[in-house]
């Protein structure tokens, strides 16, 4: 079973060791076999001139070592643990990427809003799915497939604009980086709420949208106040 990791505090600086390739392979196989998530290998980090650069070769890569390395990535994704093992055996340093719109969609929010929403959800006794926290201070809440397409309208019904409060749905045609993928020198993607047997059944977007939208709107207002 995938282990549970403690939630990461908003101000806590996670100390991420250098990524080990065997962890990437093991994680990819577990996601496919235990969660039935499709996985596919992305780019990786290469040592160049005493530093690290994305295998894509772009010195200004926005997501070094953490994006798809081919345009047909959707067809490459597999839910087979054996196939995942073969792919990462060929390139052990490849990032672990998960296509959304298949086994799950994701709601992406700023990290500060995400942790505020998590606290609110706990008080509301809501059942959560897995939640990732990225080195770019973003959080992604896993929901049932189809949720991303409904998110903007649900936020509008609550009186906000999803784009204005920085709440984004990731569904079909997108992918996300999964732990323990490392993004350049920024750190690794981590679990704020790890996948367990208890959250194997994902929540519907309707269950999470209210606390997420509230938290995003509150953080957006605070950001405006800081810059005014």
PDB file of C-alpha atoms in Angstrom:
ATOM      1  CA  UNK A   1       0.000   0.000   0.000  1.00  0.00           C
ATOM      2  CA  UNK A   2       1.213   3.535  -0.691  1.00  0.00           C
ATOM      3  CA  UNK A   3       2.417   5.168   2.476  1.00  0.00           C
ATOM      4  CA  UNK A   4       0.711   8.155   4.076  1.00  0.00           C
ATOM      5  CA  UNK A   5       2.803  11.295   4.360  1.00  0.00           C
ATOM      6  CA  UNK A   6       2.162  14.005   6.900  1.00  0.00           C
ATOM      7  CA  UNK A   7       0.694  17.235   5.466  1.00  0.00           C
ATOM      8  CA  UNK A   8       3.296  19.857   4.664  1.00  0.00           C
ATOM      9  CA  UNK A   9       2.919  23.135   6.523  1.00  0.00           C
ATOM     10  CA  UNK A  10       2.424  26.276   4.454  1.00  0.00           C
ATOM     11  CA  UNK A  11       5.624  27.871   5.763  1.00  0.00           C
ATOM     12  CA  UNK A  12       7.603  24.653   6.164  1.00  0.00           C
ATOM     13  CA  UNK A  13      10.625  24.383   3.892  1.00  0.00           C
ATOM     14  CA  UNK A  14      10.715  20.777   2.754  1.00  0.00           C
ATOM     15  CA  UNK A  15      14.237  19.380   2.589  1.00  0.00           C
ATOM     16  CA  UNK A  16      14.198  17.249  -0.540  1.00  0.00           C
ATOM     17  CA  UNK A  17      17.153  14.904  -1.054  1.00  0.00           C
ATOM     18  CA  UNK A  18      18.537  14.263  -4.517  1.00  0.00           C
ATOM     19  CA  UNK A  19      16.028  12.180  -6.398  1.00  0.00           C
ATOM     20  CA  UNK A  20      16.885   8.495  -6.661  1.00  0.00           C
ATOM     21  CA  UNK A  21      15.882   6.773  -9.888  1.00  0.00           C
ATOM     22  CA  UNK A  22      14.682   3.598  -8.160  1.00  0.00           C
ATOM     23  CA  UNK A  23      12.084   5.649  -6.276  1.00  0.00           C
ATOM     24  CA  UNK A  24      10.694   6.967  -9.555  1.00  0.00           C
ATOM     25  CA  UNK A  25      10.367   3.485 -11.029  1.00  0.00           C
ATOM     26  CA  UNK A  26       8.819   2.089  -7.840  1.00  0.00           C
ATOM     27  CA  UNK A  27       6.354   4.956  -7.609  1.00  0.00           C
ATOM     28  CA  UNK A  28       5.273   4.629 -11.242  1.00  0.00           C
ATOM     29  CA  UNK A  29       4.669   0.894 -10.830  1.00  0.00           C
ATOM     30  CA  UNK A  30       2.717   1.379  -7.582  1.00  0.00           C
ATOM     31  CA  UNK A  31       0.501   4.072  -9.087  1.00  0.00           C
ATOM     32  CA  UNK A  32      -0.372   1.755 -11.976  1.00  0.00           C
ATOM     33  CA  UNK A  33      -0.794  -1.435  -9.964  1.00  0.00           C
ATOM     34  CA  UNK A  34      -2.300  -0.191  -6.706  1.00  0.00           C
ATOM     35  CA  UNK A  35      -4.290   2.869  -7.793  1.00  0.00           C
ATOM     36  CA  UNK A  36      -4.989   1.868 -11.415  1.00  0.00           C
ATOM     37  CA  UNK A  37      -3.757   5.272 -12.574  1.00  0.00           C
ATOM     38  CA  UNK A  38      -2.277   5.627 -16.041  1.00  0.00           C
ATOM     39  CA  UNK A  39       1.349   6.780 -15.933  1.00  0.00           C
ATOM     40  CA  UNK A  40       3.922   7.867 -18.481  1.00  0.00           C
ATOM     41  CA  UNK A  41       7.571   8.955 -18.283  1.00  0.00           C
ATOM     42  CA  UNK A  42       8.470  12.561 -18.944  1.00  0.00           C
ATOM     43  CA  UNK A  43      11.706  14.515 -19.123  1.00  0.00           C
ATOM     44  CA  UNK A  44      14.498  14.211 -16.574  1.00  0.00           C
ATOM     45  CA  UNK A  45      17.365  16.268 -15.195  1.00  0.00           C
ATOM     46  CA  UNK A  46      20.857  16.009 -16.670  1.00  0.00           C
ATOM     47  CA  UNK A  47      24.114  17.289 -15.205  1.00  0.00           C
ATOM     48  CA  UNK A  48      25.492  20.123 -17.341  1.00  0.00           C
ATOM     49  CA  UNK A  49      28.435  22.302 -16.405  1.00  0.00           C
ATOM     50  CA  UNK A  50      28.178  21.727 -12.692  1.00  0.00           C
ATOM     51  CA  UNK A  51      24.415  22.263 -12.667  1.00  0.00           C
ATOM     52  CA  UNK A  52      21.312  20.521 -13.914  1.00  0.00           C
ATOM     53  CA  UNK A  53      19.314  21.052 -17.070  1.00  0.00           C
ATOM     54  CA  UNK A  54      16.138  19.517 -18.454  1.00  0.00           C
ATOM     55  CA  UNK A  55      16.670  16.654 -20.891  1.00  0.00           C
ATOM     56  CA  UNK A  56      14.593  18.603 -23.435  1.00  0.00           C
ATOM     57  CA  UNK A  57      17.677  20.772 -23.998  1.00  0.00           C
ATOM     58  CA  UNK A  58      15.937  24.113 -23.397  1.00  0.00           C
ATOM     59  CA  UNK A  59      18.092  26.142 -21.007  1.00  0.00           C
ATOM     60  CA  UNK A  60      15.035  28.232 -20.115  1.00  0.00           C
ATOM     61  CA  UNK A  61      12.651  25.290 -19.604  1.00  0.00           C
ATOM     62  CA  UNK A  62       9.757  26.322 -17.363  1.00  0.00           C
ATOM     63  CA  UNK A  63       9.375  22.840 -15.833  1.00  0.00           C
ATOM     64  CA  UNK A  64      12.847  21.295 -15.977  1.00  0.00           C
ATOM     65  CA  UNK A  65      12.668  17.532 -15.618  1.00  0.00           C
ATOM     66  CA  UNK A  66       8.904  17.486 -15.124  1.00  0.00           C
ATOM     67  CA  UNK A  67       7.056  17.682 -18.448  1.00  0.00           C
ATOM     68  CA  UNK A  68       6.132  15.410 -21.343  1.00  0.00           C
ATOM     69  CA  UNK A  69       8.999  14.712 -23.728  1.00  0.00           C
ATOM     70  CA  UNK A  70       6.912  13.829 -26.785  1.00  0.00           C
ATOM     71  CA  UNK A  71       3.710  15.159 -28.371  1.00  0.00           C
ATOM     72  CA  UNK A  72       1.984  11.767 -28.340  1.00  0.00           C
ATOM     73  CA  UNK A  73       2.280  11.385 -24.559  1.00  0.00           C
ATOM     74  CA  UNK A  74      -1.434  10.574 -24.190  1.00  0.00           C
ATOM     75  CA  UNK A  75      -1.034   7.409 -26.244  1.00  0.00           C
ATOM     76  CA  UNK A  76       2.082   6.433 -24.338  1.00  0.00           C
ATOM     77  CA  UNK A  77       0.355   6.431 -20.930  1.00  0.00           C
ATOM     78  CA  UNK A  78      -0.248   2.985 -19.459  1.00  0.00           C
ATOM     79  CA  UNK A  79      -2.104   1.465 -16.536  1.00  0.00           C
ATOM     80  CA  UNK A  80       0.050  -1.661 -16.632  1.00  0.00           C
ATOM     81  CA  UNK A  81       2.605  -2.048 -13.876  1.00  0.00           C
ATOM     82  CA  UNK A  82       4.727  -4.304 -16.092  1.00  0.00           C
ATOM     83  CA  UNK A  83       4.714  -1.749 -18.921  1.00  0.00           C
ATOM     84  CA  UNK A  84       5.571   1.041 -16.487  1.00  0.00           C
ATOM     85  CA  UNK A  85       8.506  -0.991 -15.170  1.00  0.00           C
ATOM     86  CA  UNK A  86       9.802  -1.474 -18.729  1.00  0.00           C
ATOM     87  CA  UNK A  87       9.527   2.231 -19.561  1.00  0.00           C
ATOM     88  CA  UNK A  88      11.312   3.456 -16.420  1.00  0.00           C
ATOM     89  CA  UNK A  89      13.906   0.700 -16.720  1.00  0.00           C
ATOM     90  CA  UNK A  90      14.872   2.244 -20.069  1.00  0.00           C
ATOM     91  CA  UNK A  91      15.122   5.738 -18.538  1.00  0.00           C
ATOM     92  CA  UNK A  92      15.189   5.489 -14.709  1.00  0.00           C
ATOM     93  CA  UNK A  93      15.489   9.246 -14.176  1.00  0.00           C
ATOM     94  CA  UNK A  94      12.304  10.095 -16.098  1.00  0.00           C
ATOM     95  CA  UNK A  95       9.679  12.085 -14.237  1.00  0.00           C
ATOM     96  CA  UNK A  96       6.430  10.356 -13.273  1.00  0.00           C
ATOM     97  CA  UNK A  97       3.489  12.013 -15.041  1.00  0.00           C
ATOM     98  CA  UNK A  98      -0.215  11.200 -14.665  1.00  0.00           C
ATOM     99  CA  UNK A  99      -2.786  12.108 -17.340  1.00  0.00           C
ATOM    100  CA  UNK A 100      -5.909  13.736 -15.937  1.00  0.00           C
ATOM    101  CA  UNK A 101      -9.370  13.051 -17.324  1.00  0.00           C
ATOM    102  CA  UNK A 102      -9.023   9.272 -16.955  1.00  0.00           C
ATOM    103  CA  UNK A 103      -9.012   7.863 -13.424  1.00  0.00           C
ATOM    104  CA  UNK A 104      -9.268  11.352 -11.930  1.00  0.00           C
ATOM    105  CA  UNK A 105      -9.418  15.073 -12.624  1.00  0.00           C
ATOM    106  CA  UNK A 106      -7.570  17.650 -10.533  1.00  0.00           C
ATOM    107  CA  UNK A 107      -8.472  21.060  -9.139  1.00  0.00           C
ATOM    108  CA  UNK A 108      -5.384  23.282  -9.005  1.00  0.00           C
ATOM    109  CA  UNK A 109      -5.154  26.147  -6.518  1.00  0.00           C
ATOM    110  CA  UNK A 110      -2.429  28.281  -4.891  1.00  0.00           C
ATOM    111  CA  UNK A 111      -0.730  26.530  -1.979  1.00  0.00           C
ATOM    112  CA  UNK A 112      -1.874  29.020   0.667  1.00  0.00           C
ATOM    113  CA  UNK A 113      -5.493  28.644  -0.440  1.00  0.00           C
ATOM    114  CA  UNK A 114      -5.089  24.870  -0.589  1.00  0.00           C
ATOM    115  CA  UNK A 115      -3.987  24.551   3.025  1.00  0.00           C
ATOM    116  CA  UNK A 116      -6.720  26.940   4.143  1.00  0.00           C
ATOM    117  CA  UNK A 117      -9.248  24.772   2.284  1.00  0.00           C
ATOM    118  CA  UNK A 118      -7.812  21.582   3.814  1.00  0.00           C
ATOM    119  CA  UNK A 119      -8.364  22.968   7.318  1.00  0.00           C
ATOM    120  CA  UNK A 120     -11.908  23.986   6.409  1.00  0.00           C
ATOM    121  CA  UNK A 121     -12.628  20.581   4.862  1.00  0.00           C
ATOM    122  CA  UNK A 122     -11.407  18.850   8.012  1.00  0.00           C
ATOM    123  CA  UNK A 123     -13.826  20.908  10.119  1.00  0.00           C
ATOM    124  CA  UNK A 124     -16.606  20.031   7.661  1.00  0.00           C
ATOM    125  CA  UNK A 125     -15.631  16.329   7.925  1.00  0.00           C
ATOM    126  CA  UNK A 126     -15.377  16.040   4.142  1.00  0.00           C
ATOM    127  CA  UNK A 127     -13.852  12.952   2.554  1.00  0.00           C
ATOM    128  CA  UNK A 128     -10.773  13.910   0.563  1.00  0.00           C
ATOM    129  CA  UNK A 129      -8.951  12.223  -2.260  1.00  0.00           C
ATOM    130  CA  UNK A 130      -5.182  12.510  -2.717  1.00  0.00           C
ATOM    131  CA  UNK A 131      -3.715  16.027  -2.798  1.00  0.00           C
ATOM    132  CA  UNK A 132      -0.298  16.980  -4.190  1.00  0.00           C
ATOM    133  CA  UNK A 133       1.852  19.971  -3.322  1.00  0.00           C
ATOM    134  CA  UNK A 134       4.297  21.228  -5.959  1.00  0.00           C
ATOM    135  CA  UNK A 135       7.590  23.118  -5.555  1.00  0.00           C
ATOM    136  CA  UNK A 136       5.916  26.046  -7.346  1.00  0.00           C
ATOM    137  CA  UNK A 137       3.563  26.438  -4.358  1.00  0.00           C
ATOM    138  CA  UNK A 138       0.537  24.941  -6.059  1.00  0.00           C
ATOM    139  CA  UNK A 139      -1.806  22.230  -4.768  1.00  0.00           C
ATOM    140  CA  UNK A 140      -3.875  19.775  -6.774  1.00  0.00           C
ATOM    141  CA  UNK A 141      -6.958  18.072  -5.332  1.00  0.00           C
ATOM    142  CA  UNK A 142      -7.953  14.807  -7.010  1.00  0.00           C
ATOM    143  CA  UNK A 143     -11.674  14.464  -7.855  1.00  0.00           C
ATOM    144  CA  UNK A 144     -13.792  12.165  -9.970  1.00  0.00           C
ATOM    145  CA  UNK A 145     -13.311  12.393 -13.751  1.00  0.00           C
ATOM    146  CA  UNK A 146     -15.475  15.055 -15.353  1.00  0.00           C
ATOM    147  CA  UNK A 147     -15.080  17.430 -12.410  1.00  0.00           C
ATOM    148  CA  UNK A 148     -12.722  19.801 -14.174  1.00  0.00           C
ATOM    149  CA  UNK A 149     -15.277  20.618 -16.861  1.00  0.00           C
ATOM    150  CA  UNK A 150     -17.844  21.593 -14.201  1.00  0.00           C
ATOM    151  CA  UNK A 151     -15.558  23.599 -11.938  1.00  0.00           C
ATOM    152  CA  UNK A 152     -15.849  27.047 -13.539  1.00  0.00           C
ATOM    153  CA  UNK A 153     -19.660  26.945 -13.630  1.00  0.00           C
ATOM    154  CA  UNK A 154     -19.838  25.733 -10.036  1.00  0.00           C
ATOM    155  CA  UNK A 155     -17.565  28.575  -8.939  1.00  0.00           C
ATOM    156  CA  UNK A 156     -19.706  31.047 -10.875  1.00  0.00           C
ATOM    157  CA  UNK A 157     -22.817  29.768  -9.078  1.00  0.00           C
ATOM    158  CA  UNK A 158     -21.078  30.583  -5.795  1.00  0.00           C
ATOM    159  CA  UNK A 159     -20.534  34.174  -6.923  1.00  0.00           C
ATOM    160  CA  UNK A 160     -16.910  34.113  -8.064  1.00  0.00           C
ATOM    161  CA  UNK A 161     -14.944  33.841 -11.292  1.00  0.00           C
ATOM    162  CA  UNK A 162     -12.678  30.794 -11.321  1.00  0.00           C
ATOM    163  CA  UNK A 163      -9.921  32.481 -13.336  1.00  0.00           C
ATOM    164  CA  UNK A 164      -9.958  35.580 -11.139  1.00  0.00           C
ATOM    165  CA  UNK A 165      -9.531  33.554  -7.945  1.00  0.00           C
ATOM    166  CA  UNK A 166      -6.921  31.241  -9.527  1.00  0.00           C
ATOM    167  CA  UNK A 167      -8.868  27.966  -9.381  1.00  0.00           C
ATOM    168  CA  UNK A 168      -8.186  25.768 -12.400  1.00  0.00           C
ATOM    169  CA  UNK A 169      -9.614  22.406 -13.442  1.00  0.00           C
ATOM    170  CA  UNK A 170      -7.289  19.846 -15.030  1.00  0.00           C
ATOM    171  CA  UNK A 171      -9.174  17.235 -17.022  1.00  0.00           C
ATOM    172  CA  UNK A 172      -8.894  15.495 -20.362  1.00  0.00           C
ATOM    173  CA  UNK A 173      -5.847  16.578 -22.375  1.00  0.00           C
ATOM    174  CA  UNK A 174      -3.764  17.573 -19.354  1.00  0.00           C
ATOM    175  CA  UNK A 175      -1.332  15.797 -17.073  1.00  0.00           C
ATOM    176  CA  UNK A 176       0.248  16.437 -13.696  1.00  0.00           C
ATOM    177  CA  UNK A 177       3.598  15.525 -12.155  1.00  0.00           C
ATOM    178  CA  UNK A 178       3.403  12.953  -9.367  1.00  0.00           C
ATOM    179  CA  UNK A 179       5.654  12.453  -6.331  1.00  0.00           C
ATOM    180  CA  UNK A 180       8.601  12.027  -6.141  1.00  0.00           C
ATOM    181  CA  UNK A 181       9.207  13.936  -9.403  1.00  0.00           C
ATOM    182  CA  UNK A 182      11.666  16.781  -8.904  1.00  0.00           C
ATOM    183  CA  UNK A 183      11.252  20.101 -10.736  1.00  0.00           C
ATOM    184  CA  UNK A 184      14.722  21.445 -11.427  1.00  0.00           C
ATOM    185  CA  UNK A 185      16.384  22.760  -8.297  1.00  0.00           C
ATOM    186  CA  UNK A 186      13.087  23.882  -6.779  1.00  0.00           C
ATOM    187  CA  UNK A 187      12.304  20.644  -4.966  1.00  0.00           C
ATOM    188  CA  UNK A 188      10.043  17.650  -5.456  1.00  0.00           C
ATOM    189  CA  UNK A 189       6.322  17.200  -5.847  1.00  0.00           C
ATOM    190  CA  UNK A 190       5.031  15.784  -2.554  1.00  0.00           C
ATOM    191  CA  UNK A 191       1.808  14.443  -1.091  1.00  0.00           C
ATOM    192  CA  UNK A 192      -0.113  16.818   1.160  1.00  0.00           C
ATOM    193  CA  UNK A 193      -2.654  13.983   1.482  1.00  0.00           C
ATOM    194  CA  UNK A 194      -1.205  10.714   0.278  1.00  0.00           C
ATOM    195  CA  UNK A 195      -3.158   7.986  -1.526  1.00  0.00           C
ATOM    196  CA  UNK A 196      -4.454   5.343   0.906  1.00  0.00           C
ATOM    197  CA  UNK A 197      -7.208   2.742   0.964  1.00  0.00           C
ATOM    198  CA  UNK A 198      -9.364   5.279   2.807  1.00  0.00           C
ATOM    199  CA  UNK A 199      -9.359   7.722  -0.126  1.00  0.00           C
ATOM    200  CA  UNK A 200      -9.438   5.195  -2.945  1.00  0.00           C
ATOM    201  CA  UNK A 201     -12.948   6.429  -3.822  1.00  0.00           C
ATOM    202  CA  UNK A 202     -12.573  10.006  -4.981  1.00  0.00           C
ATOM    203  CA  UNK A 203     -14.921  12.856  -4.078  1.00  0.00           C
ATOM    204  CA  UNK A 204     -17.056  14.586  -6.672  1.00  0.00           C
ATOM    205  CA  UNK A 205     -16.120  18.156  -7.552  1.00  0.00           C
ATOM    206  CA  UNK A 206     -19.401  19.368  -6.007  1.00  0.00           C
ATOM    207  CA  UNK A 207     -18.203  18.229  -2.575  1.00  0.00           C
ATOM    208  CA  UNK A 208     -14.971  20.247  -2.601  1.00  0.00           C
ATOM    209  CA  UNK A 209     -15.724  23.280  -4.741  1.00  0.00           C
ATOM    210  CA  UNK A 210     -17.251  25.468  -2.015  1.00  0.00           C
ATOM    211  CA  UNK A 211     -14.361  25.357   0.482  1.00  0.00           C
ATOM    212  CA  UNK A 212     -11.817  25.564  -2.339  1.00  0.00           C
ATOM    213  CA  UNK A 213     -13.504  28.566  -3.968  1.00  0.00           C
ATOM    214  CA  UNK A 214     -13.897  30.305  -0.604  1.00  0.00           C
ATOM    215  CA  UNK A 215     -10.216  29.806   0.222  1.00  0.00           C
ATOM    216  CA  UNK A 216      -9.085  30.959  -3.236  1.00  0.00           C
ATOM    217  CA  UNK A 217     -11.284  34.061  -3.091  1.00  0.00           C
ATOM    218  CA  UNK A 218      -9.958  34.913   0.355  1.00  0.00           C
ATOM    219  CA  UNK A 219      -6.342  34.545  -0.747  1.00  0.00           C
ATOM    220  CA  UNK A 220      -6.970  36.529  -3.944  1.00  0.00           C
ATOM    221  CA  UNK A 221      -8.461  39.370  -1.892  1.00  0.00           C
ATOM    222  CA  UNK A 222      -5.513  39.290   0.506  1.00  0.00           C
ATOM    223  CA  UNK A 223      -3.085  39.434  -2.437  1.00  0.00           C
ATOM    224  CA  UNK A 224      -4.881  42.463  -3.858  1.00  0.00           C
ATOM    225  CA  UNK A 225      -4.764  44.176  -0.470  1.00  0.00           C
ATOM    226  CA  UNK A 226      -1.010  43.578  -0.203  1.00  0.00           C
ATOM    227  CA  UNK A 227      -0.354  45.229  -3.566  1.00  0.00           C
ATOM    228  CA  UNK A 228      -2.746  48.175  -3.160  1.00  0.00           C
TER     229      UNK A 228
END
